[in-house]
Amino acid sequence: MPHRQIEFHVVPSGDRGTRAIMLAIFEEVEENRAHLVKHLGEPTALMVLELMNRKHVSGRYKEFNLLTGDRAKHGRDWILLMGLGKKKENARPYRFRDRVRSVVAIAARHFRRKHVGSFAVDDFVDYGLEASVAARLIVDGAILGLYRFERYKSKKKSVEESSPKTIYILSDCSSGELEAPIREARQSALNTCLVRDLVNTPGSDLTPLIFAKRVRASAEEIDGLECQILDADELKAERMNLHVAVGMGSDNPPCLAILRYRPKGAEAGWDLALVGKGVTFDTGGYNMKSGEQMERMYGDMAGGAAVLGAIRTIAQQHIPLNVVALIPLAENRVSGRAFLPGDILTSRKGLTVEITNTDAEGRLLLADSLTFACDTFRPHTIIDIATLTGSIVSALGHFVSGLFTHSEDEEADRLFSRKLQQSGQDTGEWLWQLPVDDDYLVQMRSDIADIENCETDRASGAGAVTAAVFLKQFIDVDKISVWAHLDIAGTSLMEQTHIYTKCPYQPKEGATGIGARLLTEFAWKMAGSS
Ligand SMILES: [Zn+2]
């Protein structure tokens, strides 16, 4: 897979040795003068400015113009001019950084189509970025933008095309100064590619057991990760009846994969618990989905994959936090053993749950894992991530994931949600906060049990909120400090949807790998402020 092998080298900013260069340009012609002269020399720069003035070349966002260069004059065979849009569209730093990531992705793909094996890109210092920040964005853009899922293609396009093998970052910084940012961004991007691979893999090829094996393999591969798998009998012994019920309809039994990473030692307690929904295929159970709704349900483990990707990066980057990842795994199918609408189940927490909809299974898995995480690890911070509701797609579409937070301490809650939203802006994985008030419990009131797993009166709406409120009932708020729930049902898997137009480093079709980079960034911020 060529995107995995791509290398990044730092070369002096005046270097003209690379045959191809990508230069980002603003729509305002004169804004580009100094920058173009620096990299192309005056005669070629003036030619480009003239082309812009005559409107032959535009700096509109994502518009690209490839000029064949004159090697003798300015040392380049190819000059790719990539539009960044108007300066004011880039006024917010996080918007600008995301556009840098995006134009690098478009450039990398364009050079791939042209069979250009390497290209140079400058370090965006002239645009006001720090070179170390730009280096990360360049690595993100290239690796995420070149990603393809080709496991099931007999003819692999990546082999036929010559994917860029090297990107030269033109900078006045030394290789040493940019080494750590390049390495870290690369680890993070490659783990995001792993998340995409897992999410894109069909249900029959990624059962709970196969997923658990992948988790174990990560612990073998990466120093400092310890793996534990609880099988169905052990889950029963732990009273995780909601989780077991969801998985019992399948011949592929449920399990819980746990990864521990403890750089601060066992006595220090747990800073962070990450819980990711791992429904490896969701038929809906007896409340079965229609064929169309079911088509992409192999991706219903995207939260679990994100958690795996995040803890891999956290361990590889030696982030000084004790972190535990829990991935409850199950396949939601029908059979003589499957759970039924109307069943009443007793959760690990002791609350009884009336099953009003077997397709609201994600919250059942998560509920037991959240209680288990509170009891067993007593983490300071607990974050779950899940493809949980169709309702979040109605609310936020495919650009932004839903964020729900709670703490008994209002100020802690405010700071925590702010930190998560900033992590989202920094990684291009935007979050928007929605309420998680117990007032909504009225929509899940059961006549015969403590709570229903799904509101039966659809007209009440707010399905993403009630799902979050359901989860909140299974958190032990006295044992933890803050909790967040991320609903990524709209952002984890694309079907020709629009996210690509906003973030071209995301695929038009298939998994985005969302969550892994966001949670890693959050862990860095958490480590920095503790
Ligand atoms: Zn479901």
Short mmCIF file of C-alpha atoms and ligand atoms in Angstrom, two decimals:
data_model
loop_
_atom_site.label_atom_id
_atom_site.label_comp_id
_atom_site.label_asym_id
_atom_site.label_seq_id
_atom_site.Cartn_x
_atom_site.Cartn_y
_atom_site.Cartn_z
CA MET A 1 0.00 0.00 0.00
CA PRO A 2 1.95 2.95 -1.32
CA HIS A 3 0.51 5.55 1.05
CA ARG A 4 2.21 3.67 3.85
CA GLN A 5 5.66 3.87 2.31
CA ILE A 6 5.75 7.54 1.39
CA GLU A 7 8.73 9.40 2.85
CA PHE A 8 9.13 13.02 3.90
CA HIS A 9 12.46 14.82 3.68
CA VAL A 10 13.35 18.33 4.73
CA VAL A 11 15.44 20.32 2.23
CA PRO A 12 16.61 23.98 2.34
CA SER A 13 13.91 26.37 1.16
CA GLY A 14 16.00 27.64 -1.77
CA ASP A 15 16.52 24.11 -3.14
CA ARG A 16 15.52 23.72 -6.80
CA GLY A 17 16.50 20.06 -7.14
CA THR A 18 12.97 18.64 -7.16
CA ARG A 19 11.39 18.42 -10.59
CA ALA A 20 7.88 19.03 -9.34
CA ILE A 21 6.63 21.59 -6.86
CA MET A 22 3.24 22.40 -5.38
CA LEU A 23 2.69 26.03 -4.51
CA ALA A 24 -0.43 27.19 -2.69
CA ILE A 25 -1.86 30.49 -3.89
CA PHE A 26 -4.48 32.91 -2.64
CA GLU A 27 -7.12 34.43 -4.93
CA GLU A 28 -5.71 37.90 -4.34
CA VAL A 29 -2.99 37.98 -6.99
CA GLU A 30 -0.49 40.29 -5.28
CA GLU A 31 -0.54 38.28 -2.05
CA ASN A 32 1.38 35.59 -3.90
CA ARG A 33 4.20 37.67 -5.39
CA ALA A 34 6.94 37.24 -2.75
CA HIS A 35 6.20 33.59 -2.35
CA LEU A 36 6.26 32.81 -6.07
CA VAL A 37 9.48 34.76 -6.62
CA LYS A 38 11.13 32.88 -3.76
CA HIS A 39 10.40 29.45 -5.22
CA LEU A 40 10.29 30.04 -8.98
CA GLY A 41 12.59 32.99 -9.57
CA GLU A 42 11.41 36.32 -10.91
CA PRO A 43 10.71 35.57 -14.60
CA THR A 44 8.52 32.54 -13.92
CA ALA A 45 6.83 34.20 -10.95
CA LEU A 46 5.90 37.20 -13.13
CA MET A 47 4.52 34.85 -15.76
CA VAL A 48 2.31 33.16 -13.15
CA LEU A 49 1.11 36.53 -11.80
CA GLU A 50 0.28 37.58 -15.36
CA LEU A 51 -1.69 34.36 -15.90
CA MET A 52 -3.58 35.09 -12.69
CA ASN A 53 -4.27 38.69 -13.71
CA ARG A 54 -5.67 37.45 -17.00
CA LYS A 55 -7.79 34.93 -15.08
CA HIS A 56 -6.18 31.94 -16.78
CA VAL A 57 -5.03 30.72 -13.37
CA SER A 58 -7.21 31.07 -10.30
CA GLY A 59 -6.48 30.79 -6.60
CA ARG A 60 -10.01 29.67 -5.77
CA TYR A 61 -10.06 27.03 -3.07
CA LYS A 62 -9.21 23.54 -4.43
CA GLU A 63 -8.77 24.80 -7.99
CA PHE A 64 -5.53 23.50 -9.42
CA ASN A 65 -3.43 24.41 -12.44
CA LEU A 66 -0.50 22.32 -13.55
CA LEU A 67 2.09 24.22 -15.56
CA THR A 68 4.84 22.42 -17.36
CA GLY A 69 7.99 24.16 -16.33
CA ASP A 70 11.21 24.98 -18.03
CA ARG A 71 13.87 23.09 -16.16
CA ALA A 72 16.72 25.17 -17.56
CA LYS A 73 15.16 28.42 -16.37
CA HIS A 74 13.91 27.60 -12.91
CA GLY A 75 14.74 23.99 -12.28
CA ARG A 76 11.18 22.62 -12.36
CA ASP A 77 9.42 20.36 -14.82
CA TRP A 78 6.06 20.73 -13.10
CA ILE A 79 4.53 23.57 -11.16
CA LEU A 80 1.23 22.76 -9.52
CA LEU A 81 -0.61 25.87 -8.36
CA MET A 82 -3.18 25.00 -5.71
CA GLY A 83 -5.88 27.48 -4.75
CA LEU A 84 -6.37 28.33 -1.06
CA GLY A 85 -9.26 30.71 -1.70
CA LYS A 86 -9.57 34.28 -0.47
CA LYS A 87 -7.45 35.39 2.46
CA LYS A 88 -10.55 36.21 4.51
CA GLU A 89 -11.91 32.68 4.01
CA ASN A 90 -8.73 31.55 5.74
CA ALA A 91 -8.95 34.08 8.57
CA ARG A 92 -9.69 31.46 11.21
CA PRO A 93 -6.44 29.57 11.85
CA TYR A 94 -8.09 26.16 12.05
CA ARG A 95 -9.83 26.73 8.71
CA PHE A 96 -6.55 27.69 7.11
CA ARG A 97 -4.75 24.68 8.57
CA ASP A 98 -7.45 22.39 7.25
CA ARG A 99 -7.07 23.89 3.78
CA VAL A 100 -3.33 23.23 3.89
CA ARG A 101 -4.05 19.58 4.66
CA SER A 102 -6.61 19.57 1.85
CA VAL A 103 -4.48 21.13 -0.90
CA VAL A 104 -1.61 18.76 -0.12
CA ALA A 105 -4.03 15.83 -0.49
CA ILE A 106 -5.25 17.09 -3.86
CA ALA A 107 -1.68 17.72 -5.00
CA ALA A 108 -0.50 14.25 -3.95
CA ARG A 109 -3.36 12.61 -5.87
CA HIS A 110 -2.80 14.81 -8.89
CA PHE A 111 0.89 13.92 -9.05
CA ARG A 112 -0.07 10.25 -8.66
CA ARG A 113 -2.25 10.47 -11.75
CA LYS A 114 0.63 12.13 -13.61
CA HIS A 115 3.08 9.43 -12.50
CA VAL A 116 5.26 12.00 -10.78
CA GLY A 117 7.23 10.11 -8.13
CA SER A 118 8.21 13.01 -5.87
CA PHE A 119 7.38 16.63 -5.34
CA ALA A 120 8.31 19.57 -3.18
CA VAL A 121 6.06 21.70 -1.03
CA ASP A 122 7.10 24.63 1.12
CA ASP A 123 6.70 24.87 4.87
CA PHE A 124 4.00 27.61 4.81
CA VAL A 125 6.08 29.85 7.07
CA ASP A 126 5.40 32.71 4.62
CA TYR A 127 1.69 32.17 5.35
CA GLY A 128 2.22 32.57 9.08
CA LEU A 129 2.31 28.90 10.07
CA GLU A 130 5.05 27.40 12.18
CA ALA A 131 7.07 24.94 10.12
CA SER A 132 6.44 22.18 12.67
CA VAL A 133 2.67 22.70 12.36
CA ALA A 134 2.84 22.78 8.57
CA ALA A 135 4.94 19.60 8.50
CA ARG A 136 2.18 17.78 10.38
CA LEU A 137 -0.48 19.08 8.01
CA ILE A 138 1.57 18.05 4.96
CA VAL A 139 2.02 14.52 6.31
CA ASP A 140 -1.70 14.28 7.19
CA GLY A 141 -2.76 15.54 3.78
CA ALA A 142 -0.46 13.26 1.80
CA ILE A 143 -1.02 9.99 3.66
CA LEU A 144 -4.75 10.43 4.23
CA GLY A 145 -5.26 11.80 0.70
CA LEU A 146 -3.41 8.96 -1.04
CA TYR A 147 -5.22 6.23 0.94
CA ARG A 148 -7.10 3.62 -1.04
CA PHE A 149 -8.85 0.47 0.14
CA GLU A 150 -7.79 -2.16 -2.37
CA ARG A 151 -7.87 -5.39 -0.37
CA TYR A 152 -10.60 -6.83 -2.57
CA LYS A 153 -9.47 -5.51 -5.95
CA SER A 154 -7.71 -8.09 -8.09
CA LYS A 155 -6.15 -5.24 -10.09
CA LYS A 156 -4.64 -2.77 -7.69
CA LYS A 157 -4.78 0.77 -9.05
CA SER A 158 -2.04 1.93 -6.72
CA VAL A 159 0.37 -0.45 -8.38
CA GLU A 160 -0.58 0.68 -11.87
CA GLU A 161 -0.19 4.32 -11.00
CA SER A 162 3.05 5.51 -9.51
CA SER A 163 2.15 6.96 -6.17
CA PRO A 164 4.53 9.69 -4.95
CA LYS A 165 7.30 8.06 -2.96
CA THR A 166 8.89 11.18 -1.53
CA ILE A 167 7.67 14.60 -0.54
CA TYR A 168 10.33 17.23 0.02
CA ILE A 169 9.44 19.91 2.55
CA LEU A 170 11.24 23.13 1.66
CA SER A 171 12.19 24.80 4.93
CA ASP A 172 14.78 26.86 6.73
CA CYS A 173 14.29 24.52 9.69
CA SER A 174 16.71 21.61 10.00
CA SER A 175 15.64 18.00 9.45
CA GLY A 176 16.18 17.49 13.19
CA GLU A 177 13.69 20.22 14.10
CA LEU A 178 10.96 18.71 11.94
CA GLU A 179 11.75 15.08 12.64
CA ALA A 180 9.39 14.66 15.61
CA PRO A 181 6.37 16.40 14.02
CA ILE A 182 6.81 14.38 10.83
CA ARG A 183 7.18 11.09 12.73
CA GLU A 184 4.19 11.76 14.98
CA ALA A 185 1.89 12.90 12.19
CA ARG A 186 2.90 9.86 10.20
CA GLN A 187 2.08 7.47 13.07
CA SER A 188 -1.26 9.17 13.56
CA ALA A 189 -2.14 9.16 9.85
CA LEU A 190 -1.12 5.51 9.40
CA ASN A 191 -3.22 4.50 12.39
CA THR A 192 -6.11 6.40 10.80
CA CYS A 193 -5.54 4.33 7.65
CA LEU A 194 -5.73 1.20 9.82
CA VAL A 195 -9.06 2.44 11.22
CA ARG A 196 -10.29 2.99 7.66
CA ASP A 197 -9.20 -0.54 6.68
CA LEU A 198 -11.10 -2.03 9.62
CA VAL A 199 -14.24 0.00 8.97
CA ASN A 200 -14.16 -0.84 5.25
CA THR A 201 -13.80 -4.59 5.86
CA PRO A 202 -17.01 -6.58 5.28
CA GLY A 203 -18.77 -8.07 8.29
CA SER A 204 -17.99 -11.69 7.46
CA ASP A 205 -14.28 -10.90 7.36
CA LEU A 206 -14.26 -8.93 10.60
CA THR A 207 -16.21 -10.81 13.24
CA PRO A 208 -15.86 -9.96 16.95
CA LEU A 209 -13.18 -12.63 17.33
CA ILE A 210 -11.19 -11.45 14.30
CA PHE A 211 -11.41 -7.87 15.58
CA ALA A 212 -10.19 -9.04 19.00
CA LYS A 213 -7.24 -10.74 17.31
CA ARG A 214 -6.36 -7.47 15.60
CA VAL A 215 -6.43 -5.78 19.00
CA ARG A 216 -4.12 -8.46 20.42
CA ALA A 217 -1.78 -8.03 17.45
CA SER A 218 -1.52 -4.31 18.25
CA ALA A 219 -0.38 -5.15 21.78
CA GLU A 220 2.27 -7.49 20.37
CA GLU A 221 3.43 -4.88 17.88
CA ILE A 222 3.59 -1.82 20.13
CA ASP A 223 5.63 -1.55 23.33
CA GLY A 224 3.69 -0.73 26.45
CA LEU A 225 0.28 -2.02 25.32
CA GLU A 226 -1.21 -4.92 27.29
CA CYS A 227 -4.20 -6.79 25.91
CA GLN A 228 -6.97 -8.67 27.66
CA ILE A 229 -9.97 -10.30 25.96
CA LEU A 230 -13.07 -11.24 27.94
CA ASP A 231 -15.07 -13.96 26.17
CA ALA A 232 -18.85 -14.45 26.39
CA ASP A 233 -18.65 -16.58 29.57
CA GLU A 234 -16.43 -14.02 31.26
CA LEU A 235 -18.82 -11.25 30.21
CA LYS A 236 -21.66 -13.20 31.86
CA ALA A 237 -19.55 -13.62 34.99
CA GLU A 238 -19.03 -9.85 34.99
CA ARG A 239 -22.85 -9.38 34.76
CA MET A 240 -22.57 -7.61 31.41
CA ASN A 241 -25.93 -8.97 30.35
CA LEU A 242 -26.82 -6.17 27.93
CA HIS A 243 -23.65 -6.77 25.94
CA VAL A 244 -24.12 -10.55 25.95
CA ALA A 245 -27.77 -10.24 24.86
CA VAL A 246 -26.85 -8.20 21.79
CA GLY A 247 -24.28 -10.76 20.64
CA MET A 248 -26.12 -13.99 21.45
CA GLY A 249 -28.08 -14.17 18.20
CA SER A 250 -24.91 -14.78 16.24
CA ASP A 251 -22.71 -17.85 15.82
CA ASN A 252 -19.82 -15.42 16.27
CA PRO A 253 -19.95 -14.83 20.04
CA PRO A 254 -19.48 -11.41 21.67
CA CYS A 255 -16.34 -10.39 23.54
CA LEU A 256 -14.72 -7.37 25.14
CA ALA A 257 -11.23 -6.31 24.04
CA ILE A 258 -9.24 -4.24 26.53
CA LEU A 259 -5.90 -2.50 25.95
CA ARG A 260 -3.98 -0.97 28.83
CA TYR A 261 -1.21 1.59 28.52
CA ARG A 262 0.37 2.63 31.81
CA PRO A 263 3.50 4.80 31.44
CA LYS A 264 2.95 6.37 34.89
CA GLY A 265 2.87 3.00 36.65
CA ALA A 266 0.09 0.97 38.21
CA GLU A 267 -0.22 3.11 41.38
CA ALA A 268 -1.02 6.30 39.48
CA GLY A 269 -4.58 5.31 38.61
CA TRP A 270 -6.20 5.82 35.25
CA ASP A 271 -6.32 9.20 33.57
CA LEU A 272 -8.39 8.29 30.55
CA ALA A 273 -10.72 5.48 29.50
CA LEU A 274 -11.78 5.25 25.86
CA VAL A 275 -14.80 3.10 25.00
CA GLY A 276 -15.63 2.35 21.35
CA LYS A 277 -18.73 0.65 19.99
CA GLY A 278 -17.71 -2.48 18.11
CA VAL A 279 -20.80 -3.90 16.41
CA THR A 280 -19.06 -5.76 13.61
CA PHE A 281 -22.35 -6.12 11.74
CA ASP A 282 -25.75 -4.73 12.62
CA THR A 283 -28.79 -6.33 10.98
CA GLY A 284 -30.96 -4.54 13.53
CA GLY A 285 -31.90 -7.89 15.11
CA TYR A 286 -35.63 -8.67 15.10
CA ASN A 287 -36.31 -4.97 14.54
CA MET A 288 -34.57 -5.65 11.30
CA LYS A 289 -33.24 -2.94 9.06
CA SER A 290 -34.33 -2.71 5.43
CA GLY A 291 -31.86 -3.90 2.82
CA GLU A 292 -30.82 -0.37 1.97
CA GLN A 293 -30.30 0.61 5.61
CA MET A 294 -28.31 -2.56 6.23
CA GLU A 295 -25.91 -2.28 3.31
CA ARG A 296 -23.15 -0.40 5.11
CA MET A 297 -23.64 -1.89 8.55
CA TYR A 298 -20.22 -3.55 8.43
CA GLY A 299 -19.05 -0.09 9.50
CA ASP A 300 -20.92 -0.15 12.81
CA MET A 301 -17.65 -0.81 14.63
CA ALA A 302 -16.08 2.51 13.61
CA GLY A 303 -16.01 3.74 17.22
CA GLY A 304 -14.16 0.61 18.34
CA ALA A 305 -11.68 1.00 15.50
CA ALA A 306 -11.15 4.68 16.38
CA VAL A 307 -10.35 3.74 19.97
CA LEU A 308 -7.86 1.12 18.77
CA GLY A 309 -6.23 3.65 16.43
CA ALA A 310 -6.03 6.25 19.20
CA ILE A 311 -4.45 4.07 21.87
CA ARG A 312 -1.93 2.76 19.32
CA THR A 313 -0.83 6.33 18.58
CA ILE A 314 -0.90 7.32 22.27
CA ALA A 315 1.48 4.44 23.09
CA GLN A 316 3.72 5.02 20.06
CA GLN A 317 4.07 8.67 21.01
CA HIS A 318 4.64 7.92 24.72
CA ILE A 319 1.95 10.36 25.83
CA PRO A 320 2.34 10.52 29.64
CA LEU A 321 -1.16 9.39 30.63
CA ASN A 322 -2.44 6.08 31.93
CA VAL A 323 -4.99 5.10 29.29
CA VAL A 324 -7.30 2.12 28.96
CA ALA A 325 -9.27 1.31 25.82
CA LEU A 326 -12.36 -0.88 25.91
CA ILE A 327 -13.92 -2.24 22.74
CA PRO A 328 -17.15 -4.16 23.32
CA LEU A 329 -17.59 -6.41 20.28
CA ALA A 330 -20.72 -8.17 19.03
CA GLU A 331 -22.61 -9.07 15.90
CA ASN A 332 -26.31 -8.13 16.00
CA ARG A 333 -28.13 -10.93 14.17
CA VAL A 334 -31.27 -13.04 14.37
CA SER A 335 -31.54 -16.69 15.37
CA GLY A 336 -33.24 -18.90 17.96
CA ARG A 337 -30.94 -17.41 20.58
CA ALA A 338 -31.30 -13.74 19.64
CA PHE A 339 -32.78 -11.28 22.13
CA LEU A 340 -36.36 -10.17 21.52
CA PRO A 341 -38.32 -6.94 21.57
CA GLY A 342 -40.03 -6.83 24.97
CA ASP A 343 -37.21 -8.65 26.77
CA ILE A 344 -36.18 -7.18 30.10
CA LEU A 345 -32.49 -7.35 30.84
CA THR A 346 -30.54 -6.50 33.96
CA SER A 347 -27.48 -4.39 33.26
CA ARG A 348 -24.16 -4.56 35.09
CA LYS A 349 -25.18 -1.38 36.89
CA GLY A 350 -28.30 -3.17 38.19
CA LEU A 351 -30.77 -1.05 36.20
CA THR A 352 -33.34 -3.11 34.32
CA VAL A 353 -33.84 -2.31 30.65
CA GLU A 354 -36.95 -3.02 28.58
CA ILE A 355 -35.93 -3.75 25.00
CA THR A 356 -38.26 -1.70 22.85
CA ASN A 357 -36.01 -1.92 19.82
CA THR A 358 -33.31 -4.51 19.13
CA ASP A 359 -31.74 -2.10 16.64
CA ALA A 360 -30.83 0.28 19.47
CA GLU A 361 -28.12 -2.21 20.42
CA GLY A 362 -25.05 0.03 20.44
CA ARG A 363 -26.14 1.78 23.61
CA LEU A 364 -26.63 -1.60 25.28
CA LEU A 365 -23.05 -2.70 24.57
CA LEU A 366 -21.71 0.67 25.61
CA ALA A 367 -23.81 0.87 28.78
CA ASP A 368 -22.22 -2.24 30.31
CA SER A 369 -18.72 -1.23 29.19
CA LEU A 370 -19.15 2.27 30.64
CA THR A 371 -20.20 0.82 34.01
CA PHE A 372 -17.37 -1.72 33.83
CA ALA A 373 -14.88 1.08 33.09
CA CYS A 374 -16.13 3.17 36.04
CA ASP A 375 -16.05 0.19 38.47
CA THR A 376 -12.80 -1.36 37.38
CA PHE A 377 -10.63 1.60 36.41
CA ARG A 378 -12.21 4.67 38.04
CA PRO A 379 -10.74 6.87 35.29
CA HIS A 380 -10.59 10.65 35.66
CA THR A 381 -11.97 11.09 32.14
CA ILE A 382 -14.12 8.68 30.16
CA ILE A 383 -14.96 9.13 26.49
CA ASP A 384 -17.09 6.83 24.39
CA ILE A 385 -17.32 7.00 20.63
CA ALA A 386 -19.95 5.26 18.53
CA THR A 387 -21.88 5.15 15.28
CA LEU A 388 -24.93 5.43 17.48
CA THR A 389 -27.95 7.10 15.87
CA GLY A 390 -29.47 8.03 12.54
CA SER A 391 -30.84 11.03 14.38
CA ILE A 392 -27.39 12.63 14.61
CA VAL A 393 -27.28 12.66 10.80
CA SER A 394 -30.55 14.60 10.73
CA ALA A 395 -29.11 17.05 13.25
CA LEU A 396 -25.56 17.57 11.97
CA GLY A 397 -25.21 15.84 8.60
CA HIS A 398 -21.86 14.46 7.50
CA PHE A 399 -19.45 17.28 8.38
CA VAL A 400 -19.61 17.36 12.14
CA SER A 401 -19.88 14.70 14.86
CA GLY A 402 -22.14 15.03 17.88
CA LEU A 403 -20.60 15.83 21.27
CA PHE A 404 -22.31 15.23 24.61
CA THR A 405 -20.55 15.84 27.91
CA HIS A 406 -21.35 15.62 31.58
CA SER A 407 -19.62 16.33 34.86
CA GLU A 408 -21.03 17.03 38.30
CA ASP A 409 -18.63 19.99 38.29
CA GLU A 410 -20.00 22.53 35.82
CA GLU A 411 -16.70 24.35 35.30
CA ALA A 412 -14.83 21.07 34.68
CA ASP A 413 -17.53 20.16 32.17
CA ARG A 414 -17.13 23.45 30.32
CA LEU A 415 -13.32 23.18 30.09
CA PHE A 416 -13.52 19.55 29.03
CA SER A 417 -15.99 20.13 26.21
CA ARG A 418 -13.95 23.13 25.03
CA LYS A 419 -10.80 20.99 24.94
CA LEU A 420 -12.57 18.31 22.92
CA GLN A 421 -13.94 20.85 20.46
CA GLN A 422 -10.48 22.38 20.04
CA SER A 423 -9.06 18.91 19.40
CA GLY A 424 -11.71 18.53 16.70
CA GLN A 425 -10.76 21.82 15.08
CA ASP A 426 -7.05 20.96 15.19
CA THR A 427 -7.58 17.63 13.44
CA GLY A 428 -10.33 18.62 11.00
CA GLU A 429 -12.72 16.31 12.88
CA TRP A 430 -15.27 18.91 13.92
CA LEU A 431 -17.59 18.43 16.92
CA TRP A 432 -20.78 20.20 17.91
CA GLN A 433 -22.25 20.00 21.39
CA LEU A 434 -25.81 18.88 22.12
CA PRO A 435 -27.63 18.57 25.46
CA VAL A 436 -27.63 15.50 27.67
CA ASP A 437 -30.22 16.48 30.27
CA ASP A 438 -32.12 13.94 32.34
CA ASP A 439 -35.32 15.77 31.39
CA TYR A 440 -35.28 13.59 28.29
CA LEU A 441 -35.65 10.44 30.43
CA VAL A 442 -39.40 10.88 30.16
CA GLN A 443 -39.09 9.70 26.54
CA MET A 444 -37.67 6.35 27.72
CA ARG A 445 -39.94 5.75 30.71
CA SER A 446 -40.90 2.07 30.99
CA ASP A 447 -44.02 0.74 32.71
CA ILE A 448 -42.38 -2.52 33.70
CA ALA A 449 -38.62 -1.89 33.88
CA ASP A 450 -36.37 0.98 35.01
CA ILE A 451 -35.84 2.33 31.50
CA GLU A 452 -36.57 1.56 27.85
CA ASN A 453 -33.62 1.21 25.52
CA CYS A 454 -35.28 3.34 22.84
CA GLU A 455 -38.08 5.86 22.77
CA THR A 456 -41.19 4.31 21.26
CA ASP A 457 -42.84 7.60 20.38
CA ARG A 458 -40.80 8.65 17.37
CA ALA A 459 -42.66 11.95 17.18
CA SER A 460 -40.82 13.13 20.29
CA GLY A 461 -37.62 13.37 18.24
CA ALA A 462 -34.12 14.01 19.61
CA GLY A 463 -33.01 10.39 19.10
CA ALA A 464 -29.31 11.27 19.37
CA VAL A 465 -29.95 13.09 22.65
CA THR A 466 -32.03 10.31 24.21
CA ALA A 467 -29.31 7.80 23.24
CA ALA A 468 -26.76 9.95 25.09
CA VAL A 469 -29.09 10.34 28.07
CA PHE A 470 -29.52 6.55 28.13
CA LEU A 471 -25.73 6.09 28.26
CA LYS A 472 -25.41 8.66 31.03
CA GLN A 473 -27.53 6.46 33.32
CA PHE A 474 -24.78 3.84 33.28
CA ILE A 475 -21.91 6.16 34.21
CA ASP A 476 -21.02 6.29 37.86
CA VAL A 477 -20.63 10.06 38.13
CA ASP A 478 -19.15 9.80 41.63
CA LYS A 479 -16.27 7.64 40.46
CA ILE A 480 -15.17 9.79 37.52
CA SER A 481 -14.63 13.47 36.86
CA VAL A 482 -15.86 14.00 33.29
CA TRP A 483 -17.59 11.94 30.62
CA ALA A 484 -18.10 12.57 26.91
CA HIS A 485 -20.04 10.70 24.27
CA LEU A 486 -19.22 11.22 20.59
CA ASP A 487 -21.79 10.19 17.99
CA ILE A 488 -20.00 9.57 14.68
CA ALA A 489 -22.85 7.90 12.78
CA GLY A 490 -22.80 10.71 10.19
CA THR A 491 -19.05 11.14 9.84
CA SER A 492 -17.44 7.70 9.87
CA LEU A 493 -18.45 6.30 6.49
CA MET A 494 -19.05 8.26 3.30
CA GLU A 495 -21.36 7.42 0.43
CA GLN A 496 -20.60 10.03 -2.19
CA THR A 497 -21.46 12.57 0.45
CA HIS A 498 -20.21 16.06 0.79
CA ILE A 499 -17.42 15.80 3.32
CA TYR A 500 -15.00 15.32 0.46
CA THR A 501 -15.79 18.79 -0.79
CA LYS A 502 -14.80 20.20 2.58
CA CYS A 503 -11.93 17.87 3.44
CA PRO A 504 -10.41 16.35 0.28
CA TYR A 505 -8.09 14.24 2.44
CA GLN A 506 -11.20 12.23 3.26
CA PRO A 507 -12.41 9.63 0.76
CA LYS A 508 -15.48 10.23 -1.41
CA GLU A 509 -16.56 6.70 -0.63
CA GLY A 510 -15.90 4.55 2.40
CA ALA A 511 -14.39 5.02 5.82
CA THR A 512 -12.93 8.32 7.05
CA GLY A 513 -11.12 6.82 10.04
CA ILE A 514 -12.61 9.57 12.17
CA GLY A 515 -11.89 9.64 15.91
CA ALA A 516 -8.35 8.27 16.16
CA ARG A 517 -6.59 11.56 15.42
CA LEU A 518 -9.12 13.53 17.44
CA LEU A 519 -8.71 11.37 20.56
CA THR A 520 -4.92 11.41 20.25
CA GLU A 521 -4.94 15.21 20.01
CA PHE A 522 -7.20 15.33 23.06
CA ALA A 523 -4.79 13.06 24.97
CA TRP A 524 -1.90 15.42 24.14
CA LYS A 525 -3.92 18.39 25.40
CA MET A 526 -4.91 16.49 28.54
CA ALA A 527 -1.29 15.50 29.23
CA GLY A 528 -0.19 19.10 28.65
CA SER A 529 -2.56 20.58 31.18
CA SER A 530 -2.32 18.03 34.00
ZN ZN B 1 -28.51 -0.94 15.44
#
